[in-house]
XYZ file of C-alpha atoms in Angstrom:
229
model
C -1.403 24.598 -5.278
C -2.300 21.180 -4.906
C 0.003 18.370 -6.265
C -1.421 15.934 -8.862
C -2.297 12.430 -7.863
C -0.471 9.601 -9.915
C -2.796 6.883 -10.955
C -1.815 3.440 -12.615
C -4.509 2.580 -15.349
C -4.128 -0.992 -16.317
C -6.485 -1.787 -19.874
C -5.660 -3.804 -22.376
C -8.002 -2.236 -24.821
C -6.016 0.404 -26.416
C -8.963 2.426 -27.239
C -10.659 2.461 -24.017
C -7.174 2.947 -22.183
C -6.558 5.875 -24.381
C -9.929 7.532 -23.343
C -9.547 6.755 -19.719
C -6.501 8.462 -19.644
C -7.144 11.589 -21.851
C -10.645 11.799 -19.658
C -9.273 11.613 -16.228
C -6.165 13.961 -17.112
C -8.724 16.531 -17.844
C -9.746 15.905 -13.784
C -6.374 16.907 -13.309
C -4.724 13.366 -12.677
C -1.376 12.165 -13.646
C -2.157 8.926 -15.502
C 0.361 6.171 -16.614
C -1.054 3.844 -19.016
C -0.167 0.026 -19.709
C -1.923 -2.616 -21.591
C -0.808 -5.277 -19.754
C -0.165 -6.417 -16.076
C 3.225 -7.582 -16.150
C 4.553 -4.340 -17.587
C 2.503 -2.300 -15.157
C 3.843 -4.495 -12.020
C 7.189 -3.724 -13.270
C 6.380 0.381 -12.997
C 4.875 -0.003 -9.898
C 7.911 -1.439 -8.397
C 9.856 1.493 -9.647
C 7.407 4.762 -9.396
C 4.803 5.881 -6.995
C 1.448 5.804 -7.507
C -1.618 7.129 -5.509
C -4.175 4.797 -6.901
C -4.428 1.812 -9.232
C -7.084 1.414 -11.571
C -7.184 -2.113 -12.959
C -9.199 -3.877 -15.734
C -10.207 -7.561 -14.554
C -9.780 -9.498 -18.138
C -6.210 -8.904 -19.299
C -3.887 -11.563 -21.027
C -0.849 -12.913 -19.577
C -1.866 -11.594 -16.169
C -5.314 -10.515 -15.145
C -6.411 -7.697 -13.196
C -6.767 -9.881 -9.767
C -3.568 -11.340 -10.163
C -1.923 -7.928 -10.933
C -3.802 -6.729 -7.625
C -2.491 -9.686 -5.648
C 1.340 -8.900 -6.708
C 0.776 -5.158 -5.971
C -0.606 -5.892 -2.422
C 2.545 -7.924 -1.537
C 4.238 -4.653 -2.190
C 1.937 -2.096 -0.780
C -1.044 -3.433 1.278
C -2.781 0.479 1.557
C -2.954 1.823 -1.995
C -6.320 2.136 -3.151
C -7.393 0.225 -6.176
C -10.443 -0.020 -8.428
C -11.452 -2.543 -10.573
C -12.782 -2.132 -14.006
C -14.724 -5.259 -15.489
C -17.370 -6.092 -18.326
C -18.685 -8.684 -16.095
C -21.057 -8.199 -13.434
C -20.862 -11.776 -11.546
C -21.208 -11.679 -7.979
C -18.281 -14.143 -7.320
C -15.988 -11.740 -9.218
C -17.326 -8.313 -7.191
C -16.460 -10.663 -3.922
C -12.883 -11.775 -5.210
C -11.959 -8.253 -6.128
C -12.938 -6.849 -2.470
C -10.998 -9.668 -0.845
C -8.101 -8.417 -2.474
C -8.534 -4.945 -1.118
C -10.442 -3.492 -3.733
C -11.901 -0.227 -2.844
C -14.617 0.209 -5.843
C -15.662 -2.026 -8.616
C -16.758 -0.276 -11.751
C -18.756 -2.230 -14.256
C -18.414 -1.449 -18.022
C -19.943 0.331 -19.697
C -19.689 3.527 -17.204
C -19.508 7.033 -17.235
C -15.992 8.965 -16.928
C -17.621 11.581 -14.706
C -18.815 8.822 -11.973
C -15.726 6.959 -12.116
C -13.626 10.435 -11.710
C -16.037 11.426 -8.547
C -15.272 7.750 -6.879
C -11.754 8.311 -7.497
C -11.900 11.762 -5.894
C -13.859 10.345 -2.962
C -11.322 7.213 -2.356
C -8.414 9.690 -2.447
C -9.822 11.889 -0.005
C -11.123 9.063 2.247
C -7.382 7.514 2.384
C -5.799 11.059 2.820
C -4.269 11.329 6.211
C -4.165 15.211 7.378
C -0.773 15.770 9.694
C -0.811 19.541 10.977
C 2.540 18.661 12.813
C 6.235 17.399 11.498
C 6.238 13.542 13.377
C 10.174 12.797 13.629
C 11.076 10.275 15.889
C 15.021 9.742 16.729
C 16.261 6.497 18.164
C 19.479 4.699 18.330
C 21.450 5.953 15.143
C 18.109 6.670 13.340
C 15.227 9.162 12.612
C 11.747 7.910 11.599
C 9.962 10.719 9.776
C 6.415 9.722 9.523
C 5.343 12.449 7.448
C 7.392 11.407 4.394
C 7.748 7.548 5.636
C 11.223 8.021 5.618
C 13.980 5.841 7.877
C 17.248 7.782 7.678
C 20.722 7.767 9.314
C 24.025 10.262 8.824
C 24.452 8.290 5.603
C 21.391 7.106 4.111
C 17.524 7.402 3.754
C 15.315 4.521 3.121
C 11.478 5.071 1.787
C 9.266 2.933 3.911
C 5.636 1.874 3.208
C 2.816 3.481 5.491
C 2.432 0.193 7.394
C 6.222 -0.199 7.473
C 5.964 3.329 9.186
C 3.275 2.411 11.391
C 4.595 -0.753 12.983
C 8.047 0.841 13.008
C 6.396 3.639 15.166
C 4.645 1.367 17.430
C 8.395 -0.411 18.146
C 10.362 2.614 18.627
C 7.898 4.161 20.862
C 7.714 1.001 23.251
C 11.229 -0.139 23.109
C 12.343 -3.481 25.123
C 8.779 -3.970 25.714
C 6.730 -6.767 24.414
C 4.210 -5.871 22.255
C 1.564 -8.800 21.718
C 0.697 -9.773 17.915
C -3.132 -8.694 18.621
C -2.254 -5.296 19.739
C -0.102 -4.674 16.775
C -2.794 -5.932 14.383
C -5.420 -4.051 15.734
C -3.182 -0.767 15.804
C -2.073 -0.874 12.220
C -4.548 -2.983 10.524
C -7.789 -2.512 13.012
C -8.146 -6.605 12.419
C -6.425 -9.469 14.128
C -7.742 -12.100 11.761
C -5.261 -15.204 10.618
C -4.466 -13.434 6.961
C -3.749 -10.314 8.279
C -1.312 -11.860 10.764
C 0.672 -13.383 7.813
C 0.560 -10.047 6.419
C 2.518 -8.532 9.835
C 5.163 -11.584 9.560
C 5.934 -10.564 6.014
C 6.318 -6.731 7.401
C 8.511 -7.704 10.419
C 10.900 -9.843 8.035
C 11.324 -6.427 5.908
C 11.895 -4.344 9.117
C 14.720 -6.750 10.264
C 16.290 -6.575 7.091
C 16.562 -2.710 7.615
C 18.376 -3.184 10.475
C 20.534 -6.150 9.847
C 24.003 -4.642 9.829
C 23.058 -3.161 12.761
C 23.570 -5.003 16.179
C 22.326 -2.292 18.038
C 18.923 -2.690 16.870
C 16.946 -6.189 17.335
C 13.357 -7.103 16.920
C 13.100 -10.148 19.104
C 10.285 -13.002 18.308
C 8.817 -13.979 21.356
C 6.964 -17.352 20.807
C 3.200 -17.365 20.960
C 3.388 -13.775 22.336
C 4.260 -11.085 20.069
C 7.296 -8.954 19.553
C 10.202 -6.957 21.597
C 12.059 -4.249 19.794
C 15.444 -3.862 21.521
C 17.814 -0.764 21.043
C 20.743 -1.549 22.842
C 23.359 1.318 23.995
């Protein structure tokens, strides 16, 4: 039996929000609806979602701003923008923020559901064997995105796990920035490179209390993941 996917719906029109929530739940999705961006962002920080469905025009925090905040937390989660505007500039802005699709109101709920299904299917990675990678005092669980020790478990994002996998499978080896970017993002552009810096900082925090694991910055080249005895 398949597990229902969790959708974060952010729509300030209460009637539209109710209609979308009710309709998508008929398509076997779990839908959590918020009418403003700030409340939705707080929920995103606490709960696990598989896709974000964001209205663009909202008070206090518009959909683009919310999407940018969500991208700072999770660079991979699929996003679909809902908008009454059909301006080319808005579509471009949405896709630059990493939108997977852009639906202009009015639209068919059936069509929206099919688009969501296609996006979730496209983003699903099928793994046939359990991937556990031990190193130092840790185990990296790539299936469940968990870094664990004998006494703790830390939930990782997909990108954090992918970068860490490169490091732990190439210990004490210089990994050039371009190599990491092309392996994890399939893109080595400047702005993606800035994202890598953020993720490296997050990974360093995971090991800051452990002197046996160090991520060295090799100036002008890349990074070296050192595991000491």
